[in-house]
Coordinates of C-alpha atoms in Angstrom, one line a residue:
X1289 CA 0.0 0.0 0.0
X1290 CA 1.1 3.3 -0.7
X1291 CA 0.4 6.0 2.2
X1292 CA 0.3 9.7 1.1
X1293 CA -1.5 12.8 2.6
X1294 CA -2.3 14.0 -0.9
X1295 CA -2.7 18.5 -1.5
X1296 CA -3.4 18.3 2.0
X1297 CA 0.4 17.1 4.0
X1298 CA 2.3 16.5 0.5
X1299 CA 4.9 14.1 2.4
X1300 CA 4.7 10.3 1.5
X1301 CA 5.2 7.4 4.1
X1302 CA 5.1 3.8 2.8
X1303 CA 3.5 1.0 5.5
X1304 CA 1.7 -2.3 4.7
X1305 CA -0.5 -2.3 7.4
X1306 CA -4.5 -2.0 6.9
X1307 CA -6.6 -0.4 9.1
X1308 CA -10.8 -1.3 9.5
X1309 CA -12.1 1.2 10.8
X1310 CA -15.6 3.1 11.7
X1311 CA -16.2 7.0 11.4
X1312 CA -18.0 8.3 14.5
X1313 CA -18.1 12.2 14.5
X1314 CA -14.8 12.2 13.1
X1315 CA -13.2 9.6 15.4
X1316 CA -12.1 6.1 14.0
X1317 CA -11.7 3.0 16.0
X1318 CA -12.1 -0.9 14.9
X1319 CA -14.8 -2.0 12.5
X1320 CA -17.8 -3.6 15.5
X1321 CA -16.6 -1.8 18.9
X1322 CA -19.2 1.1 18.4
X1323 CA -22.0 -0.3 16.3
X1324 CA -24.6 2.3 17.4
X1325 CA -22.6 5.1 16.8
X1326 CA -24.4 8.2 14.9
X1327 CA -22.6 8.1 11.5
X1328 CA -21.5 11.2 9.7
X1329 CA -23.1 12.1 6.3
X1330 CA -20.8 11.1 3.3
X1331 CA -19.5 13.3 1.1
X1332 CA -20.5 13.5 -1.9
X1333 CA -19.1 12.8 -5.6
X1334 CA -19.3 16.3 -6.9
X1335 CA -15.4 16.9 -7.5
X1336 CA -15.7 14.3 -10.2
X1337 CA -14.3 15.8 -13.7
X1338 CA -15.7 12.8 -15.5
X1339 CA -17.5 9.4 -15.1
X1340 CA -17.0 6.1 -16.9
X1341 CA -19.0 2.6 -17.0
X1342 CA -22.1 4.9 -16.5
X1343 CA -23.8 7.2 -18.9
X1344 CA -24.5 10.1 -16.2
X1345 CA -22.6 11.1 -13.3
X1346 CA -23.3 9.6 -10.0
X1347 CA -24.1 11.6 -6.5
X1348 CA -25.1 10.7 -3.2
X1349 CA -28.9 11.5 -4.1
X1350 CA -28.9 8.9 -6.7
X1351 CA -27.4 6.2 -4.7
X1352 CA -30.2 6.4 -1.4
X1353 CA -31.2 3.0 -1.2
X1354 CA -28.2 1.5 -2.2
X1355 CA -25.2 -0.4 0.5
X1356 CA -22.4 1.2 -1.4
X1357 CA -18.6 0.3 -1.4
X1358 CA -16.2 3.5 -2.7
X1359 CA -13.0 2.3 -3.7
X1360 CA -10.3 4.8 -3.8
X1361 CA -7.5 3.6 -6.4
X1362 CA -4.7 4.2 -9.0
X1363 CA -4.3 2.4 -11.6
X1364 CA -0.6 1.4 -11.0
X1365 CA -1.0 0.4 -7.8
X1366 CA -0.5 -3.7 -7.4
X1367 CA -2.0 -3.8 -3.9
X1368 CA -5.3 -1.7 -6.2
X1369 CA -5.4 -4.3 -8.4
X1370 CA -5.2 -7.0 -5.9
X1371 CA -8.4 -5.4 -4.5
X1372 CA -10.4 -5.2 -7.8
X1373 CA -11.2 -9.4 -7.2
X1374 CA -12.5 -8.8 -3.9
X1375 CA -14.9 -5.9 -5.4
X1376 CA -15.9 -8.3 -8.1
X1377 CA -16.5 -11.0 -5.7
X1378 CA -18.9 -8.5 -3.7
X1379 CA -20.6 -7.6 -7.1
X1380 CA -21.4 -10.9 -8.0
X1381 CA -22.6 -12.1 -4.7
X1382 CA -24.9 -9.0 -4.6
X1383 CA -25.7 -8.8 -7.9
X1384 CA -29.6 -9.3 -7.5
X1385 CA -29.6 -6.7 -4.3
X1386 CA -29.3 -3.0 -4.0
X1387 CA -25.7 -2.7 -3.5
X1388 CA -23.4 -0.6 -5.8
X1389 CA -19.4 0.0 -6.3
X1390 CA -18.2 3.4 -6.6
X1391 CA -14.3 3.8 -7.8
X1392 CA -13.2 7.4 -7.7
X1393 CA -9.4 6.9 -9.5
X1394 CA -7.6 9.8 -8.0
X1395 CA -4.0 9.0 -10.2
X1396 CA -0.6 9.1 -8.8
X1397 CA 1.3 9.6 -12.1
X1398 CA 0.2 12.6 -14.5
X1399 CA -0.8 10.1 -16.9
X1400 CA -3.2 8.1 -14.5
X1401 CA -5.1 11.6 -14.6
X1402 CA -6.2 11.3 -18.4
X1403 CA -9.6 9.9 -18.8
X1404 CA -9.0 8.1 -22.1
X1405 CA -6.3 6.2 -20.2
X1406 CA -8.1 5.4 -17.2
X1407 CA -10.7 4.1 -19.9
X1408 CA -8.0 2.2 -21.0
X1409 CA -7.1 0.9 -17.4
X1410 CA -11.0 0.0 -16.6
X1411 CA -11.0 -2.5 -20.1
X1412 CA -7.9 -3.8 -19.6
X1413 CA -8.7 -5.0 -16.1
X1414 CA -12.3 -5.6 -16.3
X1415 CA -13.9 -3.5 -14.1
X1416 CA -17.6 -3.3 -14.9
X1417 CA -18.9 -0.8 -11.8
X1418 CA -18.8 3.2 -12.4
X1419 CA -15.6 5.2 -12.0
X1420 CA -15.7 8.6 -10.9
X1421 CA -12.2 10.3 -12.4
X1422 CA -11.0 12.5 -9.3
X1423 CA -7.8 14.1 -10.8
X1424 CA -7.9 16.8 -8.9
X1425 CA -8.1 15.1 -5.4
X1426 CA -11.2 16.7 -4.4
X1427 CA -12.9 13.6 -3.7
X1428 CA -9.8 12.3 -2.2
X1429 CA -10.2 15.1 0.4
X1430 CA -13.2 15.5 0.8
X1431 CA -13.1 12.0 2.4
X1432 CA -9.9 12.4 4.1
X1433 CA -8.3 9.5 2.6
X1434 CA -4.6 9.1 2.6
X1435 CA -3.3 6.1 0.8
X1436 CA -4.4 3.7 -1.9
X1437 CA -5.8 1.2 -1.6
X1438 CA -8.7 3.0 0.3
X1439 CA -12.0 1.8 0.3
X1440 CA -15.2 3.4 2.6
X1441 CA -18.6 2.2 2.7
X1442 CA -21.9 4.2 2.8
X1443 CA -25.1 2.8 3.8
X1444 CA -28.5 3.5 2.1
X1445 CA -29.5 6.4 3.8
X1446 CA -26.1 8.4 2.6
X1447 CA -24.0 7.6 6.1
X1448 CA -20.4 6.5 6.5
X1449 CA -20.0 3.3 7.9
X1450 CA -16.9 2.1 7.9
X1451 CA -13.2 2.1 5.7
X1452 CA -10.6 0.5 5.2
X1453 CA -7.1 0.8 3.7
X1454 CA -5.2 -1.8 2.3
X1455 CA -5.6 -5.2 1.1
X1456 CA -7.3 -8.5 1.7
X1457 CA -10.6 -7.5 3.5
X1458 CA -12.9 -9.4 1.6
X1459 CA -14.1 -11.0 4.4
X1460 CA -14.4 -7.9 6.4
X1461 CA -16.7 -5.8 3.7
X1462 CA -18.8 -9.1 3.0
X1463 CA -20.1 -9.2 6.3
X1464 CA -20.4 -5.6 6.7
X1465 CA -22.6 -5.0 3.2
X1466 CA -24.3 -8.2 4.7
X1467 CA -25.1 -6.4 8.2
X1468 CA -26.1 -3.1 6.6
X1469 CA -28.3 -5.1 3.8
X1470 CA -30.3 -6.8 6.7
X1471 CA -30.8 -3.4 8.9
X1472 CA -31.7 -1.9 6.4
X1473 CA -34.0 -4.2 4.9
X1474 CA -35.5 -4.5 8.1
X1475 CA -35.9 -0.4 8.6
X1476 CA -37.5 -0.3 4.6
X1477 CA -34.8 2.3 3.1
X1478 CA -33.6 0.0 0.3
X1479 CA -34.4 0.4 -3.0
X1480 CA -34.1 -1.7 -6.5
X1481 CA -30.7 -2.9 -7.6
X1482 CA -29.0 0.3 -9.8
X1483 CA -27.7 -0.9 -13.6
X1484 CA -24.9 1.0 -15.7
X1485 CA -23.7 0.9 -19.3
X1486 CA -20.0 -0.2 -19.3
X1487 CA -17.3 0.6 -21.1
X1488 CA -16.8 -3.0 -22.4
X1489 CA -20.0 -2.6 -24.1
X1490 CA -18.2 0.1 -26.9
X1491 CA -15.1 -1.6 -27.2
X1492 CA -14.4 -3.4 -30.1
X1493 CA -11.7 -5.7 -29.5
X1494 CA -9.2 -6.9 -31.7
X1495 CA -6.8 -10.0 -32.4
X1496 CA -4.4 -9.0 -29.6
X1497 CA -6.2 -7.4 -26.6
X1498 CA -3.8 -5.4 -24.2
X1499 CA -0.4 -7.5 -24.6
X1500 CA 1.6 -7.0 -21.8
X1501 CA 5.0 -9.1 -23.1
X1502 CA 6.9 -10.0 -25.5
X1503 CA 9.5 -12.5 -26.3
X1504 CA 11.4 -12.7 -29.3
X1505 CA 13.6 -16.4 -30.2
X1506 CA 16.1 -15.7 -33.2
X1507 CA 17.2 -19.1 -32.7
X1508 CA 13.9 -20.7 -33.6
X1509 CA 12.5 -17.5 -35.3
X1510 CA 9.4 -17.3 -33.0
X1511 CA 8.0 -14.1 -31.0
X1512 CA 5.8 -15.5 -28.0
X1513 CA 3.2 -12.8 -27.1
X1514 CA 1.4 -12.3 -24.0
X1515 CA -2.5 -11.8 -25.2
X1516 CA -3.0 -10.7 -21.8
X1517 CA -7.0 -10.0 -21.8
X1518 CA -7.1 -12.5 -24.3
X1519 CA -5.9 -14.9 -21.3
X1520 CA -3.3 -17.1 -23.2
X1521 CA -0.1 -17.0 -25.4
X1522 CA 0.5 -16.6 -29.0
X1523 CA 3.3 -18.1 -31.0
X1524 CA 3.8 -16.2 -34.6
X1525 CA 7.0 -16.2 -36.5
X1526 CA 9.1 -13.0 -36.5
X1527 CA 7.2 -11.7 -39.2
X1528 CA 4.1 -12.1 -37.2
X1529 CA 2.6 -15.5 -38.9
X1530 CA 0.6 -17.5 -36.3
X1531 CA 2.0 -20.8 -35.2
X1532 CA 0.0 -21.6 -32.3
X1533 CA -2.4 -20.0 -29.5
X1534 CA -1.8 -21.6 -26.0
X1535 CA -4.9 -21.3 -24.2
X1536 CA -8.8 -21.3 -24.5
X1537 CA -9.1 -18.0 -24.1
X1538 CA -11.3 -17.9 -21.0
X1539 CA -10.3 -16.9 -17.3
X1540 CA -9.0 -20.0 -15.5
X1541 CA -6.1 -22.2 -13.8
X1542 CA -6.2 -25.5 -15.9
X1543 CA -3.4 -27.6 -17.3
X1544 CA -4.0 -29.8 -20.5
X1545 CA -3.0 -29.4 -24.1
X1546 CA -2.7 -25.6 -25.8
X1547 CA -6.8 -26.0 -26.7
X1548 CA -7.6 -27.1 -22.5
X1549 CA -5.3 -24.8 -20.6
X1550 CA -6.6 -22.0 -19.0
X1551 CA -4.9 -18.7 -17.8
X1552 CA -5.7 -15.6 -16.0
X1553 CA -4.0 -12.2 -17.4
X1554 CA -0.4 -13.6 -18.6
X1555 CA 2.6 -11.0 -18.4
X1556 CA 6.0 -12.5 -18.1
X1557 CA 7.6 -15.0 -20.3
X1558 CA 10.9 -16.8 -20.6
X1559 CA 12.4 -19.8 -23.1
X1560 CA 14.5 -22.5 -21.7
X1561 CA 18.1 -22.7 -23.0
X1562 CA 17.0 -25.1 -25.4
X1563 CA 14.0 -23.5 -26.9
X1564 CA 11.6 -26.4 -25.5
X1565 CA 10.2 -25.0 -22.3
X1566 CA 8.3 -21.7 -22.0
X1567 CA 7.8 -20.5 -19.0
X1568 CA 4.8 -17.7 -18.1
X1569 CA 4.4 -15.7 -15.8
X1570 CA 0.5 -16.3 -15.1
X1571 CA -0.2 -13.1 -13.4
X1572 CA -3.8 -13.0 -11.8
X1573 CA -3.6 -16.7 -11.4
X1574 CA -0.6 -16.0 -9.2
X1575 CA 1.5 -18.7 -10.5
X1576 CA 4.1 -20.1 -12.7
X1577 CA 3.2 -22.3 -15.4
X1578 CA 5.5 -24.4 -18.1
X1579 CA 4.7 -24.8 -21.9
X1580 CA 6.2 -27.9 -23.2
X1581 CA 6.3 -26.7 -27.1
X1582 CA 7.1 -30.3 -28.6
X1583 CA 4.3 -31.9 -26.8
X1584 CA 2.2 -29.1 -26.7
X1585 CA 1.1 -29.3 -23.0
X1586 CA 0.6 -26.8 -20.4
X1587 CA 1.9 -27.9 -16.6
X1588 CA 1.3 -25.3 -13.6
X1589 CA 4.7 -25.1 -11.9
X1590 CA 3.9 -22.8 -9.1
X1591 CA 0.7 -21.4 -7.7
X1592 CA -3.0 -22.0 -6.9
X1593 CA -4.6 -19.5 -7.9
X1594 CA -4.8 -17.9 -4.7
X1595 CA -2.4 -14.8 -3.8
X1596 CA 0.5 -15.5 -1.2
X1597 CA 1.2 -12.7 1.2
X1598 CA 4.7 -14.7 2.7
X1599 CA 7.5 -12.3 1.6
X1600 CA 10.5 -15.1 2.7
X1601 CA 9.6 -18.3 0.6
X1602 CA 11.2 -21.5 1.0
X1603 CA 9.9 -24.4 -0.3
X1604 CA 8.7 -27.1 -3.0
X1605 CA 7.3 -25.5 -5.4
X1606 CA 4.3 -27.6 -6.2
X1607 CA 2.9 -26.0 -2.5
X1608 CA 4.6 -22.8 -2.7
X1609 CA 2.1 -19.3 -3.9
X1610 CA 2.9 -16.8 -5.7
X1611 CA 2.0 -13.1 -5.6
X1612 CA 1.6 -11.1 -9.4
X1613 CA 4.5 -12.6 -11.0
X1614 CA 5.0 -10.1 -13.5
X1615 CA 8.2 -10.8 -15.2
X1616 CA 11.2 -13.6 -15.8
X1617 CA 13.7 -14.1 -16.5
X1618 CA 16.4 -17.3 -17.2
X1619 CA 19.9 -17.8 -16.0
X1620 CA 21.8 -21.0 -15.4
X1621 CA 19.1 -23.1 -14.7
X1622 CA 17.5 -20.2 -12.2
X1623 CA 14.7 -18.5 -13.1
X1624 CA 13.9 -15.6 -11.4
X1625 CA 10.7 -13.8 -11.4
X1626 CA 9.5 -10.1 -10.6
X1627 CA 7.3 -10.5 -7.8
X1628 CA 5.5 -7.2 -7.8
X1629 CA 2.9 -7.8 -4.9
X1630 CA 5.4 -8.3 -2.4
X1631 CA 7.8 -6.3 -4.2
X1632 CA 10.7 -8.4 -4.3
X1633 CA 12.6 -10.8 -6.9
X1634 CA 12.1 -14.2 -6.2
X1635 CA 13.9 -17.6 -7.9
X1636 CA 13.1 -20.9 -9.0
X1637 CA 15.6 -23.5 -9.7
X1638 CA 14.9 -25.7 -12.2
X1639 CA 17.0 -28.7 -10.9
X1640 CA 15.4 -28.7 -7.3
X1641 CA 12.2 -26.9 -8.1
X1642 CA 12.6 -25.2 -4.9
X1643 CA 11.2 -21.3 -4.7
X1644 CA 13.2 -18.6 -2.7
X1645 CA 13.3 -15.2 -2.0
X1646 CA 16.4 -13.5 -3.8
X1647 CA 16.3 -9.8 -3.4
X1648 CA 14.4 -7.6 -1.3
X1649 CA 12.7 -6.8 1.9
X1650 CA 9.1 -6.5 0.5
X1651 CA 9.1 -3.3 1.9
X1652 CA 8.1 -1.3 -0.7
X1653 CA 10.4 1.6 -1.5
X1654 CA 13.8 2.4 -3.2
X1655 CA 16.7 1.1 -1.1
X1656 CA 20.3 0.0 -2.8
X1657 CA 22.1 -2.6 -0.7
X1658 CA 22.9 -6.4 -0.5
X1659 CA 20.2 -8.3 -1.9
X1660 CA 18.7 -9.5 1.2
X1661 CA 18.5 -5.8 2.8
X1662 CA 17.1 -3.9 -0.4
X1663 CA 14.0 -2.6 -0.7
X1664 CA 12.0 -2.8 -4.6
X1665 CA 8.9 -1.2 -5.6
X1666 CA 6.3 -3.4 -7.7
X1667 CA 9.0 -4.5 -10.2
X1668 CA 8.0 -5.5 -13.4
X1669 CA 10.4 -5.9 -16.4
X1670 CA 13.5 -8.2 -16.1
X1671 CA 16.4 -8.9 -18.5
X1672 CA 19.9 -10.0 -17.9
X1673 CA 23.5 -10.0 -19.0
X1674 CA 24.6 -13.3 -17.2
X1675 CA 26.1 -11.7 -14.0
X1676 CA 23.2 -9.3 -13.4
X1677 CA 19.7 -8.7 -13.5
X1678 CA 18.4 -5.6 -14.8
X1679 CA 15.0 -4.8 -13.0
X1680 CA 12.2 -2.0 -14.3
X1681 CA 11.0 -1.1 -10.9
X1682 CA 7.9 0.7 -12.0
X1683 CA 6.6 2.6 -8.8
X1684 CA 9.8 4.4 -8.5
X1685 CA 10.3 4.7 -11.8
X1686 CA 13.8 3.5 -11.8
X1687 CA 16.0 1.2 -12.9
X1688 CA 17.6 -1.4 -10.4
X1689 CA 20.6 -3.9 -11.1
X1690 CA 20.5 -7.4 -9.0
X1691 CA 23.9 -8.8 -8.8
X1692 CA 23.4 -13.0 -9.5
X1693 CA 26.8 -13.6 -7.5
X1694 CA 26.6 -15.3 -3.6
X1695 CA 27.4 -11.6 -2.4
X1696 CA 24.9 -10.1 -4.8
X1697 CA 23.6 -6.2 -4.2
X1698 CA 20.8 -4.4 -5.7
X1699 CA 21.6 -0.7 -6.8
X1700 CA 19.9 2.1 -8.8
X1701 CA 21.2 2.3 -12.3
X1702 CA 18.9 5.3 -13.3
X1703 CA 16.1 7.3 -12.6
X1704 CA 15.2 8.5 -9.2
X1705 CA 14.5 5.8 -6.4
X1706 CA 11.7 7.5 -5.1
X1707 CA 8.1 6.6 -5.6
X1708 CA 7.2 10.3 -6.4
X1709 CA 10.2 11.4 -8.3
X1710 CA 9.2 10.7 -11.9
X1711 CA 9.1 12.7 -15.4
X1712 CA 10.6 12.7 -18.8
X1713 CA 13.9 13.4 -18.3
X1714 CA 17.5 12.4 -19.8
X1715 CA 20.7 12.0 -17.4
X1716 CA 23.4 10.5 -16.1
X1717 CA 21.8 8.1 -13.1
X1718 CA 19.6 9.3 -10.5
X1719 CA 18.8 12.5 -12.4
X1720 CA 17.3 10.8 -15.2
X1721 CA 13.2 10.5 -14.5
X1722 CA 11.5 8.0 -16.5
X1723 CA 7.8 7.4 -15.5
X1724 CA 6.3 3.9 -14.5
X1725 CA 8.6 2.1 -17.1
X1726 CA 7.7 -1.6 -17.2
X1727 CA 9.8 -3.2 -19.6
X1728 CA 13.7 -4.0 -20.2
X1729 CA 15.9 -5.5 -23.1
X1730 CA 19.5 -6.0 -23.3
X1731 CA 22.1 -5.1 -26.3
X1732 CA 25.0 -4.8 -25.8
X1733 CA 26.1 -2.0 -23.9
X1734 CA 22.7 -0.4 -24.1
X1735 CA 19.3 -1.3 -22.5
X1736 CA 16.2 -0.3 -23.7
X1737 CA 13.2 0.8 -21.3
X1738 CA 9.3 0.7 -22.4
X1739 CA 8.8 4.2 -20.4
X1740 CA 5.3 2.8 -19.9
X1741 CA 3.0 6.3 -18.7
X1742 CA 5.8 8.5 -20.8
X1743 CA 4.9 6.6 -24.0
X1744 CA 8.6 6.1 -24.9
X1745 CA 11.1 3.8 -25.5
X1746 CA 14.3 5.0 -23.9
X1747 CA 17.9 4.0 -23.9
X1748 CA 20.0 3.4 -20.8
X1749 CA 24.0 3.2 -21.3
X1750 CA 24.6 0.5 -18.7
X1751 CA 28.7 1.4 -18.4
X1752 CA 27.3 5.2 -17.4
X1753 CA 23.5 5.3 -16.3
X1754 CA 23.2 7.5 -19.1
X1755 CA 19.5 7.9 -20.5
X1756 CA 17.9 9.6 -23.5
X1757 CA 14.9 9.4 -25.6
X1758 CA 15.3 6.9 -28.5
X1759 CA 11.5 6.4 -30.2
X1760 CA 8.4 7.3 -29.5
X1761 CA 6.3 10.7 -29.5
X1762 CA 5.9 11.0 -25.7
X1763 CA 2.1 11.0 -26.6
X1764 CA -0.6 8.7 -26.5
X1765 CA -1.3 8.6 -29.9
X1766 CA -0.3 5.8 -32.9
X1767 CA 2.3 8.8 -34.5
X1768 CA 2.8 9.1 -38.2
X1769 CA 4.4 6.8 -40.7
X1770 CA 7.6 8.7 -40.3
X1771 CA 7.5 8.9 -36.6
X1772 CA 6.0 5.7 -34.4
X1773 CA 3.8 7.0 -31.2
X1774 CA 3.5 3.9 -28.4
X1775 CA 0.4 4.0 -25.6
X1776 CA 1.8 2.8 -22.9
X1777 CA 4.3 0.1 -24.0
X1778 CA 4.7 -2.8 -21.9
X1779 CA 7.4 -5.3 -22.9
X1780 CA 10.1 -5.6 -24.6
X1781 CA 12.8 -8.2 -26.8
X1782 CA 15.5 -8.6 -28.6
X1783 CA 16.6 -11.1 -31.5
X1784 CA 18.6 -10.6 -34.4
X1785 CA 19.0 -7.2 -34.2
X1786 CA 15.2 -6.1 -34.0
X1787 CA 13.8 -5.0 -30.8
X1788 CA 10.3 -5.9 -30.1
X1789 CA 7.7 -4.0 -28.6
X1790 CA 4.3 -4.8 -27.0
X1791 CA 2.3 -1.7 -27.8
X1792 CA -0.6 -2.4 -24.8
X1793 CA -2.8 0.1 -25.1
X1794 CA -2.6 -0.2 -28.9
X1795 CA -3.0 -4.0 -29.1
X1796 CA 0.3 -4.5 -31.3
X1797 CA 3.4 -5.9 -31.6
X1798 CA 5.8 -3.1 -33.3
X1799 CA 9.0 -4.5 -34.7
X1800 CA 12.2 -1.9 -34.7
X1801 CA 15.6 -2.8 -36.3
X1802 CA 17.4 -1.0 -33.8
X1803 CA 20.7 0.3 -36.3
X1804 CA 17.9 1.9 -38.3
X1805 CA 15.2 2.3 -36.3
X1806 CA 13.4 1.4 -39.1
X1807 CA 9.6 0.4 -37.9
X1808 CA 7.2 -2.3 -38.9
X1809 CA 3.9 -3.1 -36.9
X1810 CA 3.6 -7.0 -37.5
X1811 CA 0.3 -7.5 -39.0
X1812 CA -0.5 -11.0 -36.6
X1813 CA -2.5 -13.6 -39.2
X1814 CA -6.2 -13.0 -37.7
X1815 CA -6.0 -9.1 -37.2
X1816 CA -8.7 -7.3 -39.0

C-alpha cells in the first residue's frame, strides 16, 4: 500500500499495514466496537471531472437505497489491483440486491489523470462498476483519505459506515454490506438494484487485446506474445505469422494441451536454453506455469490460484504461492521472477524446483544494498547480462541492477528511487526521470526501457546510467508513418537485431531494427 496525505500534508510514508475502521463524528476506531454510533453524512461525488462505465454522473442523491462500497485507487497500484477481485466478488454475490461499487481513480502519475487512459485501465482489467475520475483530489479530500488502496462504505440512507485501507478485506466488507443489507432491509430504506452501461459494451476488441509481453527467439524464429486479456499466449513467426495460441481464451487455472489450458491475465515470459520449455508468468492466477512446445502441453509449476502474502519463501514448489508474478527471466538453470505484490525478486531453480526469496525486503520503496536488505517497488520488467539482473521497478520509476553472485547487491542504475520522483527526463543516473517504465531488453552496452506512462522507449547506457529518448512521440497517440507514437508500451525483446515491442494500449506488436530504427507493426494472421 502506498500512504500519502495528498494537496493536503504533500509528504509520502510507505507502511503495509490496513486499518478497519468506523467514522464516528470524526473519530475512528475498529470496525464492531461502536456499532450504534451516529454516523456522519458522506460526502458526496461532486469533484468528479468525468464518469465512466455509466452514462450520467453519480451523487449521493442517486445512490439512497443502495449499501455502497467506494474504492479509492490508482491504476498502477498492485496492492489496487489486488483489491479489484475482492470488489468483483462483492458484485457478483450482490448482484440481485441494491448494492453498488463506486471507484473514484484519483491518479498518482500525471498520466493516470487522463480519462482516455483510465478508460484504458477499466478495459484492460475488467472493471464493470462506475468510475468517478478524481484528478484533482477533491474527492480524495473531501473523504480524508490518505493512501491507496482505500475503500469506505456508505449505507443506504447516505452515512459512513466504515473504511478501510489496504488489502485483503474481503471477508471484512462481506459481512459488513451483509449487516447493513439486513438493517436496512428490516428499517425499509432499500431500494431496487441500480444498472450502468459499461465501457466494455463500446469496445471493439481486436486480435491481440492489451499485450503485456513479449518475447522474441532468433534461434527458432518465433515471437511468444502475451494476449494478456485475451488470457493465453500466441506463437507467430518473427514476421508475425501465427503458429500456435496456447490457451482457450477464457479466465482460469487449468493444465491440459494448448486447446484445454486455462490462464488468467499472462505478463512475463521466458524460453528454456533449449527453446523447448516456455515459462509464463501467469499473473492474476498467481503462479508459474510451463509450456512444453514439442508436446504441446501446459503444466502449472507454481501457484494455486490464490495470492501469497509470505514475503520469505522457502519451499517445493508444487505447494509454494505466488503473488503477481509479473516478469522472468532465465539464468543457469535459475529463473527468477519479478514479484511485484510483495515487491521483491524471487527464484526458482529448475534442478530442485525449490522457490526462494532472492532480493528484497518486500518493503516497498527504493533502497540499494545487498540483496537481502534492499527494498523494490512493484518491479515489473527483467532482463539480464549473465552476471546481473536488470530490473524496471515501475513505482519508483527507476532502474535497479541485482547482482546473481553469492554476495549479490541491488543498486539504482537510473532514474530517481523514489516513488514520487518521476518525469521525462534524460541524465546520467539518478537524475534521469522515467515514468512507471515496465519493460527492459538487453544489447550490448545499451538497455532499452518501455517508459510505460511517458509513451517512450528510452535507452539506458549500462557502463554510465546514461539515459535519453530513443523512439516514441511522448504522446498517447499511434504517431505518423515517419515517426511511431507507443500508448503505454509494456514489454520488450531482442533477437537478431530487431527490438520488439508490445504496444498495450494499442493491441500490437511493433518490430524496430534498432541500427535503423526502421519500424514495422507486425500484421498478426487473424487481425482485421
Amino acid at each position: 500500500m502506498i500512504r500519502v496525505k495528498l494537496l493536503t500534508f504533500g509528504a509520502a510514508t510507505v507502511g503495509a499495514a490496513a486499518l478497519f475502521i468506523v467514522f464516528t463524528g470524526g473519530m475512528g476506531t475498529i470496525w464492531g466496537d461502536n456499532d450504534t454510533a451516529p454516523w456522519p453524512a458522506s460526502p458526496d461525488f461532486s469533484g468528479a471531472t468525468a464518469w465512466l462505465n455509466t452514462k450520467e454522473p453519480i451523487g449521493l442523491s442517486e445512490l439512497r437505497g443502495q449499501v455502497v462500497v467506494v474504492d479509492f485507487w490508482t491504476y498502477c497500484c498492485i496492492n489496487c489491483l489486488h483489491v479489484l477481485p475482492d470488489l468483483k466478488f462483492l458484485e457478483e454475490k450482490y448482484r440481485d440486491e441494491p448494492f453498488v461499487v463506486i471507484g473514484v481513480h484519483s491518479g498518482k502519475f500525471d498520466e493516470e489523470k487522463d480519462e482516455k487512459n483510465i478508460r484504458q485501465a477499466i478495459l484492460r482489467h475488467n472493471i464493470d462498476h462506475p468510475v468517478a475520475v478524481d484528478s484533482d483530489y477533491k474527492i480524495w479530500n473531501a473523504f480524508d483519505v490518505s493512501g491507496w488502496p482505500t475503500l469506505v462504505l456508505i449505507d443506504p440512507e447516505g452515512n459512513l459506515a466504515g473504511a478501510v485501507s489496504g488489502e485483503g478485506h474481503r471477508e471484512r466488507l462481506d459481512k459488513a454490506v451483509a449487516k447493513i443489507l439486513a438493517e436496512h432491509r428490516a428499517k425499509g430504506t432499500l431500494k431496487k438494484p441500480m444498472r450502468f452501461e459499461r465501457e466494455r459494451e463500446k469496445f471493439v476488441s481486436s486480435f491481440l487485446e492489451f499485450p503485456g509481453k513479449v518475447l522474441a527467439d532468433g534461434t527458432g524464429k518465433r515471437l511468444f506474445i502475451s494476449d494478456t486479456n485475451h488470457h493465453r499466449i500466441v506463437v507467430t513467426d518473427l514476421d508475425g505469422n501465427v503458429l500456435a495460441t496456447i490457451g482457450d481464451g477464457v479466465v482460469g487455472l487449468l493444465d491440459g494441451d494448448y486447446a484445454t489450458a486455462k490462464f488468467h491475465q499472462p505478463q512475463g515470459l521466458a524460453l528454456s536454453a533449449d527453446g523447448g520449455t516456455l515459462y509464463v508468468a501467469d499473473t492474476e492466477n498467481h503462479a508459474l506455469r510451463a509450456v512444453d512446445l514439442k508436446t504441446k502441453n501446459v503444466t502449472t509449476l507454481a501457484g494455486n490460484g490464490k495470492q501469497n502474502v509470505d514475503r520469505n519463501p522457502r519451499g517445493p514448489a508444487a505447494t509454494t504461492g505466488l503473488n503477481s508474478p509479473w516478469a522472468l527471466s532465465l539464468v543457469d538453470g535459475k529463473l527468477y521472477m519479478a514479484m511485484a505484490g510483495p515487491h521483491q525478486i524471487w527464484q526458482y531453480d529448475l534442478a530442485t524446483k525449490m522457490i526462494t526469496r532472492f532480493a528484497g525486503t518486500g518493503r516497498e520503496d527504493g533502497m540499494d544494498g545487498p540483496n537481502a536488505r534492499a527494498a523494490f517497488a512493484q518491479p515489473s520488467g527483467l532482463t539480464t547480462d549473465g552476471q546481473k539482473l536488470f530490473v524496471a521497478d515501475s513505482e519508483i520509476s527507476s532502474i535497479r541492477t541485482v547482482g546473481l553472485g553469492p554476495d549479490g547487491r541491488t543498486d539504482t542504475l537510473a532514474g530517481s528511487g523514489d516513488l514520487f520522483g518521476f518525469g521525462d527526463t534524460d541524465g546520467a543516473g539518478r537524475k534521469a526521470r522515467f515514468q512507471h517504465a515496465l519493460g527492459v531488453a538487453l544489447d550490448g552496452n545499451d538497455l532499452y526501457v518501455a517508459d510505460t506512462f511517458n509513451h517512450l522507449i528510452r535507452r539506458v547506457d549500462i557502463s554510465t546510467g546514461r539515459v535519453s529518448r530513443w523512439l516514441g512521440t511522448g504522446k498517447a497517440a499511434l504517431g505518423t508513418e515517419s515517426q511511431i507514437g507507443f500508448f503505454e508500451p509494456s514489454g520488450l525483446s531482442i533477437a537478431d537485431g530487431v527490438l520488439y515491442v508490445a504496444d498495450t494500449n494499442h493491441h500490437r506488436i511493433v518490430a524496430v531494427t534498432i541500427a535503423t530504427k526502421k519500424v514495422r507493426v507486425l500484421k498478426i494472421a487473424g487481425e482485421e
